[in-house]
Coordinates of C-alpha atoms in Angstrom, one line a residue:
X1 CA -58.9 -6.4 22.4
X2 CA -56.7 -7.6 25.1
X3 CA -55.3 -4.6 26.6
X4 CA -52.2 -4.4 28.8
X5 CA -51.9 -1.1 31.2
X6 CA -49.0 0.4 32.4
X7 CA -48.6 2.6 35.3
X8 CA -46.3 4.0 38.1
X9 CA -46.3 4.3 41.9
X10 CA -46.2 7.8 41.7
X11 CA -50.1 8.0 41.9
X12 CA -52.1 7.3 44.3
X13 CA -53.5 3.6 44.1
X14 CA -57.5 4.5 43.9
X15 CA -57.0 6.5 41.3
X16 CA -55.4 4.1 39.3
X17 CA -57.9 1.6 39.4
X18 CA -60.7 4.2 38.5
X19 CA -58.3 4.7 35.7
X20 CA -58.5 0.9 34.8
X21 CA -62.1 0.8 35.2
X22 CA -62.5 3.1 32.1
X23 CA -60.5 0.6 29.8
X24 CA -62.3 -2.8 28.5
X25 CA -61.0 -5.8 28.1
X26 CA -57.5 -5.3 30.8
X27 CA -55.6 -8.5 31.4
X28 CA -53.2 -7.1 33.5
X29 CA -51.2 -4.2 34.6
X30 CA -47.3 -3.4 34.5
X31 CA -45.8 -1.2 37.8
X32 CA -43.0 0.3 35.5
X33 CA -41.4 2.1 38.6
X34 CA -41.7 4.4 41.7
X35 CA -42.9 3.9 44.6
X36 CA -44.3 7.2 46.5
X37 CA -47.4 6.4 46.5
X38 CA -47.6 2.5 46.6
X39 CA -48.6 1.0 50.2
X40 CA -46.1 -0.2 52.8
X41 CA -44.5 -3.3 52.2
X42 CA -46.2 -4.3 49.1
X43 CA -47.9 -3.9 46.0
X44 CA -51.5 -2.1 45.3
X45 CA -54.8 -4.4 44.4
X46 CA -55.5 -3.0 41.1
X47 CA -58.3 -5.2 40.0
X48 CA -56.7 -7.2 37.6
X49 CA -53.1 -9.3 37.8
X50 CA -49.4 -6.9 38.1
X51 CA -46.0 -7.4 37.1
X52 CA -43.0 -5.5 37.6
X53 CA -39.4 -5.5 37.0
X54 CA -36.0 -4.2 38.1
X55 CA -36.6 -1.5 35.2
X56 CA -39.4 0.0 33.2
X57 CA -38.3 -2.3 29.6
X58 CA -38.3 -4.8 31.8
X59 CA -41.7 -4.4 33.3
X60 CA -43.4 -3.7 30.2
X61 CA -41.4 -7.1 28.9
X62 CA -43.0 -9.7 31.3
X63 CA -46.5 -7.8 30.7
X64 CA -46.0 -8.5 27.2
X65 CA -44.8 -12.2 27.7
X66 CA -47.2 -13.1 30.4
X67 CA -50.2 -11.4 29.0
X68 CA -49.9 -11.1 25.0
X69 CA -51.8 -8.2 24.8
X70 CA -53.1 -6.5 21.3
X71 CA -53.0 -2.7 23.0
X72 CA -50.9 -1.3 25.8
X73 CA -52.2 1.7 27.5
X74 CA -50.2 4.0 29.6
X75 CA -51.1 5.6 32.3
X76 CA -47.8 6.6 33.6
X77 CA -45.9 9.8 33.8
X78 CA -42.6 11.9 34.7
X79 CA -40.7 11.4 36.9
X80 CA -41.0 7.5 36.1
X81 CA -41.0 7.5 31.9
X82 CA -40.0 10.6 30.0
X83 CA -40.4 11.0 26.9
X84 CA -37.5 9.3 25.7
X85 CA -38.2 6.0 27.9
X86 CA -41.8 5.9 26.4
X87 CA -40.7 6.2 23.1
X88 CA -38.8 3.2 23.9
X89 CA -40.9 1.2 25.6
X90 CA -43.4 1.8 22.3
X91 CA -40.8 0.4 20.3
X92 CA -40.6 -2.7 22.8
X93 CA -45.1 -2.9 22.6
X94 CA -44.3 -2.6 18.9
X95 CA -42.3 -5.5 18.1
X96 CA -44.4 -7.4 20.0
X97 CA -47.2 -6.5 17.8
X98 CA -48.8 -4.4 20.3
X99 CA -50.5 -0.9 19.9
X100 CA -49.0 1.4 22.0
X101 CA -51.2 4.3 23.1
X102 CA -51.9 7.3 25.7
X103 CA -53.8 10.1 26.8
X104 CA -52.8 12.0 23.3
X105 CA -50.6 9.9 21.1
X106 CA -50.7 6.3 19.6
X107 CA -48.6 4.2 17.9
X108 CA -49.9 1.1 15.7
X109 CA -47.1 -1.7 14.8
X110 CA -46.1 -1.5 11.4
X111 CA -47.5 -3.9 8.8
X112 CA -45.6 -7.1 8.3
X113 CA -48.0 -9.7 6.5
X114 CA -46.0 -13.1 5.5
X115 CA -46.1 -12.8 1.8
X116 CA -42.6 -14.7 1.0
X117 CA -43.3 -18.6 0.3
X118 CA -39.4 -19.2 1.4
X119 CA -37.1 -18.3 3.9
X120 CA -36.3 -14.5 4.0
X121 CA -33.8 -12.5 5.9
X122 CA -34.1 -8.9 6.1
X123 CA -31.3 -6.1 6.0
X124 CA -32.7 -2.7 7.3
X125 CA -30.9 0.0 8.8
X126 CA -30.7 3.5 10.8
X127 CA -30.4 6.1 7.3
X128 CA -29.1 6.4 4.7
X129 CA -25.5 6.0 3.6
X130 CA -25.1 3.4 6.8
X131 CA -23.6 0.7 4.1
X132 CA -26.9 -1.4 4.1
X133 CA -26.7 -2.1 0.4
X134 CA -22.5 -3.4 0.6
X135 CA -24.0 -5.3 3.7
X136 CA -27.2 -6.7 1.7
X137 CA -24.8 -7.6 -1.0
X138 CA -21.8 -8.9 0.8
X139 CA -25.0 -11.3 2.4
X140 CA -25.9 -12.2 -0.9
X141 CA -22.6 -13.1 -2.3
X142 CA -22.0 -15.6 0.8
X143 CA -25.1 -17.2 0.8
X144 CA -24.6 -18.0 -3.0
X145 CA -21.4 -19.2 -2.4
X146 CA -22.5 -21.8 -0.3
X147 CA -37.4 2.0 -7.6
X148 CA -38.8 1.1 -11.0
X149 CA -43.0 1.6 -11.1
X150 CA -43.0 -1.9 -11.5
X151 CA -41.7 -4.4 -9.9
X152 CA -38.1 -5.5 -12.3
X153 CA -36.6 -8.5 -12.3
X154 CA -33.0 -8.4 -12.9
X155 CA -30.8 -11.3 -13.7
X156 CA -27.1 -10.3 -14.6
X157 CA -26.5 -13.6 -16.9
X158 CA -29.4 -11.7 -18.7
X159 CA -29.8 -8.2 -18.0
X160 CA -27.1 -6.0 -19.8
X161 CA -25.2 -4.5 -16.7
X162 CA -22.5 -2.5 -18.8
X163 CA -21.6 1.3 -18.0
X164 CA -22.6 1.7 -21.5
X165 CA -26.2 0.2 -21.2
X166 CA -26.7 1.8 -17.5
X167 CA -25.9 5.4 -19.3
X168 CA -28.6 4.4 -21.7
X169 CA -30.6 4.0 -18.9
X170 CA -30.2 6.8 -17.2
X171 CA -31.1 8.6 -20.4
X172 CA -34.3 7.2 -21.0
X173 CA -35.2 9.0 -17.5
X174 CA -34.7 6.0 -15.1
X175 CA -32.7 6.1 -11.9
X176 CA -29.5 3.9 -13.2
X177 CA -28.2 3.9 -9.7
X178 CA -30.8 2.2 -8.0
X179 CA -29.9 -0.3 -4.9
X180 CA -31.6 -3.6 -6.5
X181 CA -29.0 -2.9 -10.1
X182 CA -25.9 -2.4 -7.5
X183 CA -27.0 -5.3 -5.9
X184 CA -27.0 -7.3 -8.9
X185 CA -23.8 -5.9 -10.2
X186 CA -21.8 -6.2 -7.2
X187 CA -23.7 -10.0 -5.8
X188 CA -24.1 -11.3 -9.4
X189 CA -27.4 -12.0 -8.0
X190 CA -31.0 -11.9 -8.9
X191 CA -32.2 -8.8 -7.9
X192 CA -36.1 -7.1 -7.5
X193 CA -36.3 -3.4 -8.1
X194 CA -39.5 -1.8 -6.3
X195 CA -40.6 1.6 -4.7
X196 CA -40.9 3.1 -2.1
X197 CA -41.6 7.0 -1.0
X198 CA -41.5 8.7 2.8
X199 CA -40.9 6.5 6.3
X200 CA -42.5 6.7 9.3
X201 CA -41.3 6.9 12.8
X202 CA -40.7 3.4 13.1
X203 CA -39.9 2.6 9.8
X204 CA -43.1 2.1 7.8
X205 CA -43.4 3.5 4.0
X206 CA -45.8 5.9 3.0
X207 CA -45.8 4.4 -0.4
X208 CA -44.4 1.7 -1.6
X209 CA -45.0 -1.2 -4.2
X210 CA -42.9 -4.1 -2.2
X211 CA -45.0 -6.9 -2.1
X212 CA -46.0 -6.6 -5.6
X213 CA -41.9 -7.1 -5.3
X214 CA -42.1 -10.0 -3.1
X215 CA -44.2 -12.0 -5.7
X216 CA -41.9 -11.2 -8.5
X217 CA -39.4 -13.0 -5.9
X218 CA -41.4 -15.5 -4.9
X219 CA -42.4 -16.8 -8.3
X220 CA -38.3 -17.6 -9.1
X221 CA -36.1 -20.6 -8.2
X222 CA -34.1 -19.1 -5.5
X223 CA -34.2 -20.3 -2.1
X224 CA -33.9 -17.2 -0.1
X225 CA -34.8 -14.1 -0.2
X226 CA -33.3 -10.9 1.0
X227 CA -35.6 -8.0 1.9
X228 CA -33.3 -4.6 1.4
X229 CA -34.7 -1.4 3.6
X230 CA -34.5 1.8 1.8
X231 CA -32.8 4.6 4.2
X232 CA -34.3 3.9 8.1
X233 CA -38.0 2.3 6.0
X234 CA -38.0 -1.1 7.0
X235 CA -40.0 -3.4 4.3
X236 CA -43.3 -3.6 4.9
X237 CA -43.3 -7.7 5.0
X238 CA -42.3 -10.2 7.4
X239 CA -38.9 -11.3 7.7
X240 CA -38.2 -14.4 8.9
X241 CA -35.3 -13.1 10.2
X242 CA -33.2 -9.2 10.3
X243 CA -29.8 -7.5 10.1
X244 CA -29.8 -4.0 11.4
X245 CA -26.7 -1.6 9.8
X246 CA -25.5 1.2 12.2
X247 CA -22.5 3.1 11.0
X248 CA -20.6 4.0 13.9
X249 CA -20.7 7.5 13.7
X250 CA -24.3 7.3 14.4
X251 CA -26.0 9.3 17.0
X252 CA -26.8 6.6 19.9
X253 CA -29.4 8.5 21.2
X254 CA -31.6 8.1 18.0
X255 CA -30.4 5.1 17.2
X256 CA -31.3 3.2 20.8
X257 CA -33.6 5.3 22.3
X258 CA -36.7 7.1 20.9
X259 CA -38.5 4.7 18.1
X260 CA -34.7 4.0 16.9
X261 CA -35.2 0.9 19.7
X262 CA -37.9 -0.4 17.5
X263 CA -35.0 -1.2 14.5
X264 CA -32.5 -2.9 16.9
X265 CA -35.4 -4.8 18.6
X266 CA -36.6 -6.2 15.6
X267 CA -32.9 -7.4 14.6
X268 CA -31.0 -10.8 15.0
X269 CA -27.7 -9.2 14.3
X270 CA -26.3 -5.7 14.0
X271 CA -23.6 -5.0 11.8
X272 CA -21.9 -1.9 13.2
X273 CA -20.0 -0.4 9.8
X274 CA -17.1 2.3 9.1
X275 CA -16.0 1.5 12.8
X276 CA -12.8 3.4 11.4
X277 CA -14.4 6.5 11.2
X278 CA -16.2 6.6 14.8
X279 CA -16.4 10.0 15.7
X280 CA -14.9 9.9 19.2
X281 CA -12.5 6.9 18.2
X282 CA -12.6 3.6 19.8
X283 CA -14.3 5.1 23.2
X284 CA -17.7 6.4 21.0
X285 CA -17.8 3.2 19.5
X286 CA -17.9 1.4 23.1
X287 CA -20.5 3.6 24.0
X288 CA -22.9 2.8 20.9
X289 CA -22.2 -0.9 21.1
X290 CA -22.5 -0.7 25.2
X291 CA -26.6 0.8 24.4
X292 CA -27.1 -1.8 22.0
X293 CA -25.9 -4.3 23.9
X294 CA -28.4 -2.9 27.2
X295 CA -31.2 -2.3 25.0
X296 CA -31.1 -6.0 23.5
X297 CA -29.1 -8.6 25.1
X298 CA -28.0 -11.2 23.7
X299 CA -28.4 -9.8 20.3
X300 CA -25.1 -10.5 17.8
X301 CA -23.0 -7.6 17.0
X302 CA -20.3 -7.4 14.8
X303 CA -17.6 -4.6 13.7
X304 CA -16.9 -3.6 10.6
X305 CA -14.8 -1.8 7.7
X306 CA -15.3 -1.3 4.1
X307 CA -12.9 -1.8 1.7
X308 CA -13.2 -0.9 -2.0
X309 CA -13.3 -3.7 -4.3
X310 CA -13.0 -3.2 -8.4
X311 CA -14.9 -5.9 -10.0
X312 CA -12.6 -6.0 -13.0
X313 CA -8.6 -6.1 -13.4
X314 CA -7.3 -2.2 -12.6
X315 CA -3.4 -3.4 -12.5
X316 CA -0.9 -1.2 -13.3
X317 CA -3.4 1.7 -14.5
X318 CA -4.4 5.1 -13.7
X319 CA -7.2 5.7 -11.6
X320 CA -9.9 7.9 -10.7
X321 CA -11.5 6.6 -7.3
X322 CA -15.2 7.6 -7.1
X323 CA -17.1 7.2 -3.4
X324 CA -19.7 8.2 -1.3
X325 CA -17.5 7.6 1.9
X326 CA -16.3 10.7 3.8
X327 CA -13.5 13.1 2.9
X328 CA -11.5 11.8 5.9
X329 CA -11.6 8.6 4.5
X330 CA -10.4 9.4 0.8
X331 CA -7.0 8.8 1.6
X332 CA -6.6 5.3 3.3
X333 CA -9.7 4.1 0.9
X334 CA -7.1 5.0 -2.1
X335 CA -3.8 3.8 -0.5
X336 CA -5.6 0.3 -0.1
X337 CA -6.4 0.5 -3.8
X338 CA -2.9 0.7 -5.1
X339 CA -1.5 -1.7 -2.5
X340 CA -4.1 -4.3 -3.0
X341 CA -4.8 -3.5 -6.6
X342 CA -1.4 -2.5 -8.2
X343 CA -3.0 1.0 -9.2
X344 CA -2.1 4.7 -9.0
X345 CA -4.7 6.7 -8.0
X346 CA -4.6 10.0 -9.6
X347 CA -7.4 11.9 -7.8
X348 CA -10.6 10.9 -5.8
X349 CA -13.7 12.2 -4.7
X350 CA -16.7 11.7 -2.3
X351 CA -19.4 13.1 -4.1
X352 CA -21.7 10.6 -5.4
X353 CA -24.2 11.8 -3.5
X354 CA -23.7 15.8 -5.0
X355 CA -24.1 15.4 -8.7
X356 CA -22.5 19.3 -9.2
X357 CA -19.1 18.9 -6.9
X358 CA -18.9 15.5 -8.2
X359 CA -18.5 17.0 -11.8
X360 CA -16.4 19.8 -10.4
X361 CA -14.7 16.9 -9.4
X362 CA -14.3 15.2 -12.2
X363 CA -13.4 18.1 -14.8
X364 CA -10.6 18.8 -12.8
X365 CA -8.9 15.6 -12.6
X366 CA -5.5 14.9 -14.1
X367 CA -5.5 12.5 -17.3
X368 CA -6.3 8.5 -16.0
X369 CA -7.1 5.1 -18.0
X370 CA -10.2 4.3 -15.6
X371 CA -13.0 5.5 -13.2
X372 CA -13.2 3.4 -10.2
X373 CA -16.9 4.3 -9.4
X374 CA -19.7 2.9 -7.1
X375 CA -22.6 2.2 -8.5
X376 CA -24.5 5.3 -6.2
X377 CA -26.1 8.2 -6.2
X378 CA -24.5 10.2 -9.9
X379 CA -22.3 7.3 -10.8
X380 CA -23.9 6.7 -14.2
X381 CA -25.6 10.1 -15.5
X382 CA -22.8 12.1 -14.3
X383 CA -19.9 9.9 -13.3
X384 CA -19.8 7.2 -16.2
X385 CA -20.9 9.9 -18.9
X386 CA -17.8 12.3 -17.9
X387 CA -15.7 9.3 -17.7
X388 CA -16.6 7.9 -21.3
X389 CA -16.6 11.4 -22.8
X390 CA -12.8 11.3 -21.7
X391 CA -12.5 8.0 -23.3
X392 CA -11.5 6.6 -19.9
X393 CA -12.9 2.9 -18.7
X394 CA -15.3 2.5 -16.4
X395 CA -14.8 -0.2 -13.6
X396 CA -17.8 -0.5 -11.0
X397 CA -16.4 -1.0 -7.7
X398 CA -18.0 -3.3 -4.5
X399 CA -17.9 -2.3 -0.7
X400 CA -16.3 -5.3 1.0
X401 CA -17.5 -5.6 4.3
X402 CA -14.3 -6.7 6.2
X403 CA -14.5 -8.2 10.2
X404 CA -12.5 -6.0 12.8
X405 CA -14.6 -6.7 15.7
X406 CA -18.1 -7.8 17.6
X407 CA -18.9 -11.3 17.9
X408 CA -17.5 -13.3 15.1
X409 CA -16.3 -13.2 11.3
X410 CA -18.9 -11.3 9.7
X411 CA -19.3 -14.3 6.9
X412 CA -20.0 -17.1 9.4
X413 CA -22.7 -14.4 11.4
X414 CA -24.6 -14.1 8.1
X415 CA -24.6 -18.1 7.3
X416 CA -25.8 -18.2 11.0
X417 CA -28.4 -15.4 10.2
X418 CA -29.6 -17.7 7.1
X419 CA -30.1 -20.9 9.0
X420 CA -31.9 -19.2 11.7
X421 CA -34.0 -17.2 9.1
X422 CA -34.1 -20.9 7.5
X423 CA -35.4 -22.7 10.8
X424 CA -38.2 -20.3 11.6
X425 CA -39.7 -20.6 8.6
X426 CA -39.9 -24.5 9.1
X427 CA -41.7 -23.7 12.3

């Protein structure tokens, strides 16, 4: 295997090169940094070609260009690369398809075999509740414009998509919530249910039944194909190209350093959401786009809002306003409602995701015609069942991913996103 070595100039030359003589198969070595120990006025003869850079990723970036290696080994150490700049520069070895390994760790790049027959974009992101299914969806509905055990196919001009029928579902012990059914209730598109269970540090599922998925795709008229991560997973199957979601009130530490890197690396364009709610205001959300920005330049970013969109008529009626958004969000998520929608909105409450506060929740609401719900978390066994015991309606409600910021409209970014997904796999 062609191995690349990394390495500092905080040891002593000689013993570097013994070092190297242990390894088979070196092609060449990246100096990541410091310089205690290097000789006067150059660079050590190491035995085999060097590279370096103005920084450790950028070292490690021209090894990996110039040499193509199947393995990096590192032999460096504090004070050049702690333990948050390795982690990073694994994620870097990583995307390249590169092991990345040391004295006591290793890191293998996840699996990505090309299964799809047809262009595919991918839409992964840091967690959960980062907006990656409004995003996936909001990607969907533009580019139409212009976990069951098996894989399941489901067609809305087919597949009966009613609060009624869902209930039923959840009643017959399936998860009536799941991101491919909001996907196809919200897009109106073809959707592909699969599993998945547990995520490794960069991203790769324990368990998961996705490409059994991707044929189920494959075998269908469609075009494209959009690959949906579940929480920070990332599928398992080559993308032809990616959209990484990062809600703004994410941690920028994990989300750029560490493995994190290896998510934003991987992406074509990162859709930072709920820029609204940055905790820190505008001058945290500088910050997290200033790291992605220095971690991948070049890379498209774009800012973003959601806005609540009932897929049916609520004019003039009573509502209750069902999310998983934060409590400090409740109340300019329900005043856009009854401006935008001609509704009063009676109560509201954040609890999809916590099935017994979201039915304290609901008990206690004043008398409405409708429940204004995302399709998440409790919205069918607990949400749509409380709200059809009260004889109320039930409209299902869209996250509209709205533009405030970044590098363009967030519409033309994903048509962009398409054509390059479209071009590479042409190539």
């Amino acid at each position: 295997m062609r191995t690349l070595v990394v390495v500092d100039g905080e040891h002593y030359p000689p013993v570097v090169r013994a070092a190297i003589g242990e390894l088979s198969d070196v092609v060449g070595v990246a100096l990541l940094g410091g310089n205690e120990k290097l000789p006067a006025g150059g660079f050590p003869d190491l035995g085999v070609p060097l590279v370096t850079g103005d920084s450790a990723d950028r070292a490690l970036e021209e090894g990996l260009r110039l040499f193509r290696p199947d393995v990096v080994v590192d032999l460096s150490d504090e004070p050049v690369v702690d333990g948050r700049t390795r982690l990073r520069l694994a994620a870097r070895a990583l995307v390249a398809g590169a092991r990345y390994q040391g004295a006591d760790f290793r890191f293998d790049p996840p699996p990505r075999p090309r299964l799809a027959s047809k262009p595919s974009i991918a839409v992964i992101g840091t967690g959960k509740r980062t907006g990656k299914t409004a995003v996936s969806a909001q990607v969907a509905r533009v580019l139409a414009r212009g976990g069951p055990s098996e894989p399941e196919v489901v067609d809305p001009a087919t597949f009966d998509l009613s609060a009624k029928a869902l209930l039923a579902l959840a009643d017959s012990g399936r998860h009536a919530a799941s991101d491919h059914l909001e996907d196809a209730v919200t897009a109106g598109v073809v959707t592909v249910g699969t599993r998945r269970c547990g995520g490794g540090m960069a991203g790769t599922p324990a368990y998961d039944t996705f490409a059994a998925g991707v044929a189920a795709a494959d075998g269908r008229p469609e075009e494209l194909v959009i690959f949906e991560g579940s929480g920070q997973a990332v599928p398992p199957v080559h993308a032809d190209a990616t959209v990484c979601v990062v809600p703004a009130s994410a941690d920028a530490d994990l989300v750029v350093g560490h493995l994190g890197a290896y998510r934003l690396l991987l992406s074509d364009l990162i859709v930072i959401t709920m820029t609204d709610q940055a905790n820190g205001g505008a001058a945290s959300l500088e910050d997290l786009e200033r790291s992605v920005r220095r971690l991948s330049p070049g890379v498209r970013v774009v800012h973003t809002v959601f806005r609540p969109d009932p897929l049916e008529p609520i004019s003039g009626r009573r509502v209750v306003y069902v999310t998983t958004a934060p409590l400090p969000a409740m109340a300019s998520l329900a005043e856009h409602l009854q401006r935008e929608h001609d509704c009063m909105v009676v109560a509201t409450s954040p609890h999809l995701g916590h099935r017994e506060e979201l039915r304290r929740d609901l008990e206690s609401a004043p008398d409405a015609d409708v429940l204004v719900v995302e399709l998440k978390g409790a919205a069918v066994d607990v949400g749509v069942r409380a709200a059809l015991a009260r004889g109320m309606d039930v409209v299902f409600c869209a996250n509209r991913v709205v533009s405030v910021g970044g590098d363009g409209d967030f519409r033309e970014l994903a048509v962009q996103t398409a054509a390059l997904a479209e071009n590479r796999f042409r190539s």
